[in-house]
mmCIF file of N, CA and C in Angstrom:
data_model
loop_
_atom_site.group_PDB
_atom_site.id
_atom_site.type_symbol
_atom_site.label_atom_id
_atom_site.label_comp_id
_atom_site.label_asym_id
_atom_site.label_seq_id
_atom_site.Cartn_x
_atom_site.Cartn_y
_atom_site.Cartn_z
ATOM 1 N N MET A 1 17.232 17.964 -27.569
ATOM 2 C CA MET A 1 17.463 16.213 -27.712
ATOM 3 C C MET A 1 17.907 15.904 -26.217
ATOM 4 N N LYS A 2 17.015 14.329 -25.857
ATOM 5 C CA LYS A 2 17.282 14.171 -24.520
ATOM 6 C C LYS A 2 18.597 13.631 -24.739
ATOM 7 N N LYS A 3 19.131 13.516 -23.261
ATOM 8 C CA LYS A 3 20.382 13.030 -22.894
ATOM 9 C C LYS A 3 20.305 11.523 -22.795
ATOM 10 N N SER A 4 21.442 10.703 -23.251
ATOM 11 C CA SER A 4 21.218 9.252 -23.156
ATOM 12 C C SER A 4 21.842 8.742 -22.038
ATOM 13 N N MET A 5 21.517 7.761 -21.453
ATOM 14 C CA MET A 5 21.459 7.070 -20.213
ATOM 15 C C MET A 5 22.941 6.053 -20.774
ATOM 16 N N ASN A 6 23.800 5.768 -19.493
ATOM 17 C CA ASN A 6 24.811 5.072 -19.777
ATOM 18 C C ASN A 6 24.355 3.781 -19.345
ATOM 19 N N CYS A 7 24.469 2.454 -20.383
ATOM 20 C CA CYS A 7 24.179 1.179 -19.763
ATOM 21 C C CYS A 7 25.163 0.702 -18.739
ATOM 22 N N CYS A 8 24.883 0.531 -17.910
ATOM 23 C CA CYS A 8 26.113 0.231 -16.474
ATOM 24 C C CYS A 8 26.132 -1.208 -16.443
ATOM 25 N N TRP A 9 25.100 -2.087 -16.591
ATOM 26 C CA TRP A 9 25.236 -3.656 -16.592
ATOM 27 C C TRP A 9 24.227 -4.178 -17.007
ATOM 28 N N CYS A 10 24.501 -5.474 -17.552
ATOM 29 C CA CYS A 10 23.046 -6.584 -17.848
ATOM 30 C C CYS A 10 23.428 -7.598 -16.671
ATOM 31 N N THR A 11 22.106 -7.876 -15.796
ATOM 32 C CA THR A 11 22.074 -8.671 -14.950
ATOM 33 C C THR A 11 21.402 -10.045 -15.680
ATOM 34 N N VAL A 12 22.472 -10.993 -15.012
ATOM 35 C CA VAL A 12 22.205 -12.244 -15.677
ATOM 36 C C VAL A 12 21.434 -13.436 -14.436
ATOM 37 N N THR A 13 20.350 -13.393 -14.088
ATOM 38 C CA THR A 13 19.756 -14.540 -12.758
ATOM 39 C C THR A 13 20.462 -16.097 -13.323
ATOM 40 N N THR A 14 20.976 -16.563 -12.342
ATOM 41 C CA THR A 14 21.618 -17.722 -12.361
ATOM 42 C C THR A 14 21.614 -18.703 -11.136
ATOM 43 N N GLU A 15 21.463 -19.788 -11.460
ATOM 44 C CA GLU A 15 21.436 -20.854 -10.288
ATOM 45 C C GLU A 15 22.401 -21.704 -10.087
ATOM 46 N N LYS A 16 23.510 -21.132 -10.966
ATOM 47 C CA LYS A 16 25.053 -21.952 -11.109
ATOM 48 C C LYS A 16 26.030 -20.530 -10.913
ATOM 49 N N LEU A 17 26.041 -19.914 -9.937
ATOM 50 C CA LEU A 17 26.794 -18.829 -9.694
ATOM 51 C C LEU A 17 28.473 -19.228 -10.204
ATOM 52 N N GLU A 18 29.015 -20.147 -9.600
ATOM 53 C CA GLU A 18 30.394 -20.617 -9.774
ATOM 54 C C GLU A 18 30.843 -20.656 -11.216
ATOM 55 N N GLU A 19 29.700 -21.774 -11.885
ATOM 56 C CA GLU A 19 30.144 -22.169 -13.063
ATOM 57 C C GLU A 19 29.877 -20.535 -14.106
ATOM 58 N N SER A 20 28.842 -19.925 -13.647
ATOM 59 C CA SER A 20 28.615 -18.530 -14.580
ATOM 60 C C SER A 20 29.940 -17.563 -14.639
ATOM 61 N N VAL A 21 30.506 -17.502 -12.997
ATOM 62 C CA VAL A 21 31.604 -16.641 -13.048
ATOM 63 C C VAL A 21 33.007 -17.079 -13.782
ATOM 64 N N LYS A 22 33.242 -18.587 -13.780
ATOM 65 C CA LYS A 22 33.965 -19.319 -14.626
ATOM 66 C C LYS A 22 34.049 -19.136 -15.889
ATOM 67 N N PHE A 23 32.980 -19.124 -16.358
ATOM 68 C CA PHE A 23 32.538 -18.817 -17.817
ATOM 69 C C PHE A 23 32.768 -17.653 -18.367
ATOM 70 N N TYR A 24 32.284 -16.449 -17.386
ATOM 71 C CA TYR A 24 32.650 -15.125 -17.835
ATOM 72 C C TYR A 24 33.920 -14.535 -17.815
ATOM 73 N N GLN A 25 34.418 -15.256 -16.843
ATOM 74 C CA GLN A 25 35.999 -14.840 -16.563
ATOM 75 C C GLN A 25 36.953 -15.593 -17.688
ATOM 76 N N GLU A 26 36.893 -17.040 -17.717
ATOM 77 C CA GLU A 26 37.697 -17.684 -18.729
ATOM 78 C C GLU A 26 37.401 -17.713 -20.403
ATOM 79 N N ILE A 27 35.910 -17.676 -20.666
ATOM 80 C CA ILE A 27 35.701 -17.705 -22.143
ATOM 81 C C ILE A 27 35.588 -16.305 -22.713
ATOM 82 N N VAL A 28 34.789 -15.443 -21.736
ATOM 83 C CA VAL A 28 34.406 -14.016 -22.256
ATOM 84 C C VAL A 28 35.737 -13.246 -22.043
ATOM 85 N N GLY A 29 36.767 -13.527 -20.655
ATOM 86 C CA GLY A 29 37.764 -12.477 -20.694
ATOM 87 C C GLY A 29 37.184 -11.513 -19.505
ATOM 88 N N LEU A 30 36.227 -11.526 -18.898
ATOM 89 C CA LEU A 30 35.791 -10.420 -17.985
ATOM 90 C C LEU A 30 36.946 -10.583 -16.865
ATOM 91 N N THR A 31 36.865 -9.482 -15.835
ATOM 92 C CA THR A 31 37.380 -9.715 -14.608
ATOM 93 C C THR A 31 36.488 -9.328 -13.487
ATOM 94 N N PRO A 32 36.482 -10.097 -12.401
ATOM 95 C CA PRO A 32 35.471 -10.096 -11.332
ATOM 96 C C PRO A 32 35.932 -8.440 -10.720
ATOM 97 N N VAL A 33 35.043 -7.890 -10.370
ATOM 98 C CA VAL A 33 35.326 -6.476 -9.733
ATOM 99 C C VAL A 33 34.665 -6.309 -8.280
ATOM 100 N N ARG A 34 33.483 -7.227 -7.962
ATOM 101 C CA ARG A 34 32.980 -7.007 -6.606
ATOM 102 C C ARG A 34 32.108 -8.171 -6.358
ATOM 103 N N ARG A 35 32.040 -8.700 -5.334
ATOM 104 C CA ARG A 35 31.275 -9.937 -4.938
ATOM 105 C C ARG A 35 30.718 -9.749 -3.658
ATOM 106 N N PHE A 36 29.292 -9.660 -3.243
ATOM 107 C CA PHE A 36 28.623 -9.325 -1.974
ATOM 108 C C PHE A 36 27.422 -9.992 -2.098
ATOM 109 N N SER A 37 26.766 -10.127 -1.074
ATOM 110 C CA SER A 37 25.582 -10.776 -0.459
ATOM 111 C C SER A 37 24.530 -9.661 0.248
ATOM 112 N N PRO A 38 23.805 -9.271 -0.785
ATOM 113 C CA PRO A 38 22.814 -7.952 -0.060
ATOM 114 C C PRO A 38 21.853 -8.412 1.017
ATOM 115 N N ALA A 39 21.592 -9.934 0.959
ATOM 116 C CA ALA A 39 20.497 -10.643 1.714
ATOM 117 C C ALA A 39 20.847 -12.055 1.952
ATOM 118 N N PRO A 40 19.970 -12.610 3.033
ATOM 119 C CA PRO A 40 20.412 -14.147 3.124
ATOM 120 C C PRO A 40 20.003 -14.877 1.893
ATOM 121 N N GLY A 41 20.697 -15.817 1.294
ATOM 122 C CA GLY A 41 20.481 -16.683 0.187
ATOM 123 C C GLY A 41 20.782 -15.933 -1.159
ATOM 124 N N THR A 42 20.793 -14.625 -1.151
ATOM 125 C CA THR A 42 21.200 -13.962 -2.294
ATOM 126 C C THR A 42 22.753 -13.721 -2.414
ATOM 127 N N GLU A 43 23.439 -14.022 -3.764
ATOM 128 C CA GLU A 43 24.564 -13.353 -3.897
ATOM 129 C C GLU A 43 24.866 -12.974 -5.130
ATOM 130 N N ILE A 44 25.874 -11.901 -5.398
ATOM 131 C CA ILE A 44 26.002 -11.132 -6.454
ATOM 132 C C ILE A 44 27.380 -10.761 -6.661
ATOM 133 N N VAL A 45 27.712 -11.146 -8.076
ATOM 134 C CA VAL A 45 29.068 -10.996 -8.607
ATOM 135 C C VAL A 45 29.027 -10.244 -9.760
ATOM 136 N N PHE A 46 29.903 -8.771 -9.570
ATOM 137 C CA PHE A 46 30.042 -8.064 -11.171
ATOM 138 C C PHE A 46 31.409 -8.419 -11.584
ATOM 139 N N LEU A 47 31.342 -8.510 -12.956
ATOM 140 C CA LEU A 47 32.508 -8.747 -13.752
ATOM 141 C C LEU A 47 32.452 -7.891 -14.881
ATOM 142 N N GLU A 48 33.747 -7.057 -15.089
ATOM 143 C CA GLU A 48 33.834 -6.439 -16.220
ATOM 144 C C GLU A 48 34.719 -6.217 -17.108
ATOM 145 N N ASP A 49 34.379 -5.680 -18.348
ATOM 146 C CA ASP A 49 35.428 -5.434 -19.345
ATOM 147 C C ASP A 49 36.369 -4.586 -19.128
ATOM 148 N N LYS A 50 37.129 -4.345 -20.614
ATOM 149 C CA LYS A 50 38.152 -3.455 -20.357
ATOM 150 C C LYS A 50 37.400 -1.889 -20.623
ATOM 151 N N ASN A 51 36.255 -2.071 -21.051
ATOM 152 C CA ASN A 51 35.518 -0.507 -21.382
ATOM 153 C C ASN A 51 34.476 -0.047 -20.032
ATOM 154 N N ASN A 52 35.018 -0.922 -19.077
ATOM 155 C CA ASN A 52 34.012 -0.854 -17.913
ATOM 156 C C ASN A 52 32.526 -1.374 -18.189
ATOM 157 N N PHE A 53 32.292 -2.068 -19.076
ATOM 158 C CA PHE A 53 30.688 -2.691 -19.041
ATOM 159 C C PHE A 53 30.773 -3.848 -18.201
ATOM 160 N N LYS A 54 29.820 -3.918 -17.250
ATOM 161 C CA LYS A 54 29.766 -4.993 -16.363
ATOM 162 C C LYS A 54 28.612 -6.100 -16.688
ATOM 163 N N ILE A 55 28.676 -7.192 -16.152
ATOM 164 C CA ILE A 55 27.830 -8.118 -16.248
ATOM 165 C C ILE A 55 27.500 -8.450 -14.602
ATOM 166 N N GLU A 56 26.296 -8.386 -14.210
ATOM 167 C CA GLU A 56 25.946 -8.742 -12.774
ATOM 168 C C GLU A 56 25.446 -10.356 -12.766
ATOM 169 N N LEU A 57 26.171 -11.066 -12.137
ATOM 170 C CA LEU A 57 25.485 -12.258 -11.909
ATOM 171 C C LEU A 57 24.810 -12.441 -10.576
ATOM 172 N N LEU A 58 23.627 -12.837 -10.814
ATOM 173 C CA LEU A 58 22.714 -12.953 -9.369
ATOM 174 C C LEU A 58 22.247 -14.314 -9.067
ATOM 175 N N GLN A 59 22.502 -14.875 -7.991
ATOM 176 C CA GLN A 59 21.918 -16.100 -7.463
ATOM 177 C C GLN A 59 21.114 -15.404 -6.463
ATOM 178 N N ASN A 60 20.016 -15.959 -6.503
ATOM 179 C CA ASN A 60 18.988 -15.793 -5.436
ATOM 180 C C ASN A 60 18.398 -16.851 -5.098
ATOM 181 N N GLY A 61 18.363 -17.619 -4.033
ATOM 182 C CA GLY A 61 18.033 -18.907 -3.835
ATOM 183 C C GLY A 61 16.451 -18.451 -3.109
ATOM 184 N N ASN A 62 16.118 -17.555 -2.709
ATOM 185 C CA ASN A 62 14.803 -17.507 -2.644
ATOM 186 C C ASN A 62 13.779 -16.811 -3.578
ATOM 187 N N ALA A 63 14.302 -16.633 -4.765
ATOM 188 C CA ALA A 63 13.391 -15.907 -5.882
ATOM 189 C C ALA A 63 12.428 -16.795 -6.405
ATOM 190 N N THR A 64 11.388 -16.378 -6.830
ATOM 191 C CA THR A 64 10.136 -16.943 -7.498
ATOM 192 C C THR A 64 9.685 -16.467 -8.509
ATOM 193 N N GLY A 65 9.019 -16.899 -9.472
ATOM 194 C CA GLY A 65 8.160 -16.224 -10.567
ATOM 195 C C GLY A 65 9.139 -15.299 -11.512
ATOM 196 N N THR A 66 8.682 -14.283 -11.412
ATOM 197 C CA THR A 66 9.549 -13.000 -12.120
ATOM 198 C C THR A 66 10.989 -12.912 -11.903
ATOM 199 N N ALA A 67 11.203 -13.121 -10.570
ATOM 200 C CA ALA A 67 12.225 -12.615 -9.965
ATOM 201 C C ALA A 67 13.419 -13.866 -10.567
ATOM 202 N N LYS A 68 12.855 -14.808 -11.321
ATOM 203 C CA LYS A 68 13.925 -15.935 -11.821
ATOM 204 C C LYS A 68 14.085 -15.918 -13.115
ATOM 205 N N GLU A 69 13.178 -14.684 -13.671
ATOM 206 C CA GLU A 69 13.211 -14.498 -15.027
ATOM 207 C C GLU A 69 14.524 -14.811 -15.781
ATOM 208 N N GLY A 70 15.674 -14.133 -15.485
ATOM 209 C CA GLY A 70 16.922 -14.342 -16.475
ATOM 210 C C GLY A 70 17.782 -13.157 -16.640
ATOM 211 N N ILE A 71 17.342 -12.280 -17.493
ATOM 212 C CA ILE A 71 18.048 -11.078 -17.720
ATOM 213 C C ILE A 71 17.365 -10.035 -17.519
ATOM 214 N N SER A 72 18.231 -8.778 -17.219
ATOM 215 C CA SER A 72 17.746 -7.179 -17.050
ATOM 216 C C SER A 72 19.011 -6.351 -17.590
ATOM 217 N N LEU A 73 18.411 -5.060 -17.833
ATOM 218 C CA LEU A 73 19.380 -4.329 -18.362
ATOM 219 C C LEU A 73 19.541 -3.002 -17.357
ATOM 220 N N GLY A 74 20.427 -2.692 -16.780
ATOM 221 C CA GLY A 74 20.676 -1.534 -15.754
ATOM 222 C C GLY A 74 21.006 -0.307 -16.370
ATOM 223 N N PHE A 75 20.543 0.752 -16.104
ATOM 224 C CA PHE A 75 20.999 1.908 -16.828
ATOM 225 C C PHE A 75 21.161 3.222 -15.586
ATOM 226 N N GLU A 76 22.301 3.693 -15.771
ATOM 227 C CA GLU A 76 22.430 4.655 -14.787
ATOM 228 C C GLU A 76 21.964 5.948 -14.981
ATOM 229 N N VAL A 77 21.134 6.595 -13.896
ATOM 230 C CA VAL A 77 20.721 7.733 -13.976
ATOM 231 C C VAL A 77 21.359 8.751 -13.000
ATOM 232 N N ASP A 78 21.263 10.095 -13.110
ATOM 233 C CA ASP A 78 21.709 11.240 -12.378
ATOM 234 C C ASP A 78 20.614 11.328 -11.436
ATOM 235 N N SER A 79 19.595 11.019 -11.226
ATOM 236 C CA SER A 79 18.456 11.503 -10.068
ATOM 237 C C SER A 79 17.470 10.161 -10.497
ATOM 238 N N LEU A 80 17.432 9.434 -9.160
ATOM 239 C CA LEU A 80 16.368 8.460 -9.182
ATOM 240 C C LEU A 80 14.979 9.017 -8.962
ATOM 241 N N THR A 81 15.087 10.438 -8.365
ATOM 242 C CA THR A 81 13.527 10.929 -8.056
ATOM 243 C C THR A 81 13.248 11.413 -9.656
ATOM 244 N N ASP A 82 14.187 11.827 -10.368
ATOM 245 C CA ASP A 82 13.704 12.547 -11.498
ATOM 246 C C ASP A 82 13.114 11.287 -12.619
ATOM 247 N N MET A 83 13.746 10.143 -12.262
ATOM 248 C CA MET A 83 13.554 9.327 -13.503
ATOM 249 C C MET A 83 12.280 8.526 -12.927
ATOM 250 N N LEU A 84 11.696 8.441 -11.977
ATOM 251 C CA LEU A 84 10.861 8.045 -11.156
ATOM 252 C C LEU A 84 9.681 8.885 -11.822
ATOM 253 N N LYS A 85 9.860 10.245 -11.901
ATOM 254 C CA LYS A 85 8.713 11.414 -12.225
ATOM 255 C C LYS A 85 8.554 11.011 -13.723
ATOM 256 N N ILE A 86 9.377 10.855 -14.422
ATOM 257 C CA ILE A 86 9.400 10.576 -15.916
ATOM 258 C C ILE A 86 8.539 9.562 -16.329
ATOM 259 N N VAL A 87 9.178 8.123 -15.664
ATOM 260 C CA VAL A 87 8.074 6.971 -15.632
ATOM 261 C C VAL A 87 6.991 7.062 -15.351
ATOM 262 N N GLN A 88 6.519 7.642 -14.586
ATOM 263 C CA GLN A 88 5.060 7.770 -13.662
ATOM 264 C C GLN A 88 4.438 8.560 -14.961
ATOM 265 N N SER A 89 5.051 9.482 -15.190
ATOM 266 C CA SER A 89 4.494 10.624 -16.591
ATOM 267 C C SER A 89 4.081 9.837 -17.503
ATOM 268 N N LYS A 90 4.802 8.838 -17.989
ATOM 269 C CA LYS A 90 4.480 8.063 -19.068
ATOM 270 C C LYS A 90 3.458 7.093 -18.792
ATOM 271 N N ASN A 91 2.888 6.674 -17.731
ATOM 272 C CA ASN A 91 2.046 5.965 -17.306
ATOM 273 C C ASN A 91 3.031 4.417 -17.290
ATOM 274 N N ILE A 92 3.727 4.530 -17.087
ATOM 275 C CA ILE A 92 4.784 3.073 -16.805
ATOM 276 C C ILE A 92 4.853 2.465 -15.499
ATOM 277 N N SER A 93 4.365 1.615 -15.255
ATOM 278 C CA SER A 93 4.211 0.948 -13.749
ATOM 279 C C SER A 93 5.576 0.675 -13.507
ATOM 280 N N VAL A 94 5.770 0.690 -11.930
ATOM 281 C CA VAL A 94 7.345 0.523 -11.435
ATOM 282 C C VAL A 94 6.801 -0.883 -10.798
ATOM 283 N N VAL A 95 7.702 -1.754 -11.199
ATOM 284 C CA VAL A 95 7.379 -3.274 -10.852
ATOM 285 C C VAL A 95 8.334 -3.752 -9.878
ATOM 286 N N GLY A 96 9.354 -2.987 -9.274
ATOM 287 C CA GLY A 96 10.197 -3.196 -7.959
ATOM 288 C C GLY A 96 10.968 -1.998 -7.704
ATOM 289 N N GLY A 97 10.734 -1.802 -6.645
ATOM 290 C CA GLY A 97 11.451 -0.637 -5.831
ATOM 291 C C GLY A 97 10.859 0.790 -5.832
ATOM 292 N N PRO A 98 11.292 1.686 -5.427
ATOM 293 C CA PRO A 98 12.368 1.913 -5.201
ATOM 294 C C PRO A 98 13.200 1.314 -4.140
ATOM 295 N N VAL A 99 14.510 0.603 -4.205
ATOM 296 C CA VAL A 99 15.170 0.311 -2.998
ATOM 297 C C VAL A 99 16.348 0.837 -2.804
ATOM 298 N N LYS A 100 16.929 1.026 -1.396
ATOM 299 C CA LYS A 100 18.329 1.636 -1.530
ATOM 300 C C LYS A 100 19.062 0.643 -0.799
ATOM 301 N N VAL A 101 20.396 0.482 -1.156
ATOM 302 C CA VAL A 101 21.362 -0.577 -1.090
ATOM 303 C C VAL A 101 22.737 0.084 -1.156
ATOM 304 N N PRO A 102 23.608 -0.436 -0.291
ATOM 305 C CA PRO A 102 24.801 0.093 -0.093
ATOM 306 C C PRO A 102 25.814 0.642 -1.609
ATOM 307 N N ASP A 103 25.802 1.835 -1.863
ATOM 308 C CA ASP A 103 26.388 2.241 -2.862
ATOM 309 C C ASP A 103 25.447 3.192 -4.104
ATOM 310 N N CYS A 104 24.367 2.513 -3.667
ATOM 311 C CA CYS A 104 23.168 2.822 -4.929
ATOM 312 C C CYS A 104 21.874 2.733 -4.514
ATOM 313 N N SER A 105 21.063 3.118 -5.417
ATOM 314 C CA SER A 105 19.397 3.053 -5.336
ATOM 315 C C SER A 105 18.775 2.653 -6.581
ATOM 316 N N PHE A 106 18.016 1.980 -6.934
ATOM 317 C CA PHE A 106 17.534 1.603 -7.821
ATOM 318 C C PHE A 106 15.862 1.308 -8.157
ATOM 319 N N PHE A 107 14.968 1.405 -9.090
ATOM 320 C CA PHE A 107 13.767 0.526 -9.222
ATOM 321 C C PHE A 107 13.802 0.121 -10.852
ATOM 322 N N PHE A 108 12.495 -1.068 -10.735
ATOM 323 C CA PHE A 108 12.437 -1.864 -11.796
ATOM 324 C C PHE A 108 11.113 -1.355 -12.901
ATOM 325 N N VAL A 109 11.325 -1.169 -13.968
ATOM 326 C CA VAL A 109 9.896 -1.210 -15.074
ATOM 327 C C VAL A 109 10.273 -2.385 -15.832
ATOM 328 N N LYS A 110 9.288 -2.643 -16.841
ATOM 329 C CA LYS A 110 9.237 -3.585 -18.089
ATOM 330 C C LYS A 110 9.174 -2.544 -19.065
ATOM 331 N N ASP A 111 10.142 -2.974 -20.157
ATOM 332 C CA ASP A 111 9.901 -2.361 -21.496
ATOM 333 C C ASP A 111 8.495 -3.192 -22.130
ATOM 334 N N PRO A 112 8.132 -2.577 -23.100
ATOM 335 C CA PRO A 112 7.064 -2.855 -24.099
ATOM 336 C C PRO A 112 7.227 -4.815 -24.368
ATOM 337 N N ASN A 113 8.414 -5.350 -24.088
ATOM 338 C CA ASN A 113 8.730 -6.581 -24.366
ATOM 339 C C ASN A 113 8.717 -7.612 -23.471
ATOM 340 N N GLY A 114 8.366 -7.186 -21.703
ATOM 341 C CA GLY A 114 8.570 -7.704 -20.993
ATOM 342 C C GLY A 114 9.970 -7.811 -20.231
ATOM 343 N N VAL A 115 11.048 -6.878 -20.992
ATOM 344 C CA VAL A 115 12.136 -7.582 -20.553
ATOM 345 C C VAL A 115 12.290 -6.064 -19.173
ATOM 346 N N SER A 116 13.074 -6.676 -17.952
ATOM 347 C CA SER A 116 13.013 -5.641 -16.911
ATOM 348 C C SER A 116 14.190 -4.575 -17.116
ATOM 349 N N ILE A 117 13.958 -3.570 -16.781
ATOM 350 C CA ILE A 117 14.546 -2.457 -16.844
ATOM 351 C C ILE A 117 15.114 -2.022 -15.667
ATOM 352 N N GLN A 118 16.260 -1.878 -14.948
ATOM 353 C CA GLN A 118 16.838 -1.111 -13.873
ATOM 354 C C GLN A 118 17.082 0.202 -14.069
ATOM 355 N N PHE A 119 16.433 1.020 -13.325
ATOM 356 C CA PHE A 119 17.356 2.455 -13.289
ATOM 357 C C PHE A 119 18.015 2.577 -12.097
ATOM 358 N N VAL A 120 19.384 3.173 -12.386
ATOM 359 C CA VAL A 120 20.140 3.045 -11.027
ATOM 360 C C VAL A 120 20.959 4.273 -10.793
ATOM 361 N N GLU A 121 20.655 4.674 -9.670
ATOM 362 C CA GLU A 121 21.582 5.934 -8.956
ATOM 363 C C GLU A 121 22.520 5.613 -8.034
ATOM 364 N N ASN A 122 24.083 5.848 -8.704
ATOM 365 C CA ASN A 122 25.220 5.319 -7.819
ATOM 366 C C ASN A 122 25.338 6.154 -7.089
ATOM 367 N N ARG A 123 25.865 6.311 -5.905
ATOM 368 C CA ARG A 123 26.158 7.045 -4.817
ATOM 369 C C ARG A 123 28.056 6.682 -4.847
ATOM 370 N N ARG A 124 28.455 7.972 -5.385
ATOM 371 C CA ARG A 124 29.937 7.944 -5.209
ATOM 372 C C ARG A 124 30.776 8.776 -4.249
#
């Protein structure tokens, strides 16, 4: 039986970052746990519930096309290299990455419905 992955976050792309933070904090009850800017014009805020599930709010002023599509799901994997091999063995195209940023590495594929799926290897 294949080990299931931990869904570590859902990414919501927004042009209204502050309004979105306020909504998820005041209405949904999530707590902001991390805020950073990985590149000029891009800002990310992670909010978390009591079970450690996170919403990633992504504001990217430089995004165009599919980078502004709205929602993606992030799944934590033990080894990004191993996951890349699995994806390639199934003839699934990588549509973004692999990318290394502080604390993690990741890449994106699309599910059969066109939803972006991010596989993430966290460095702890």
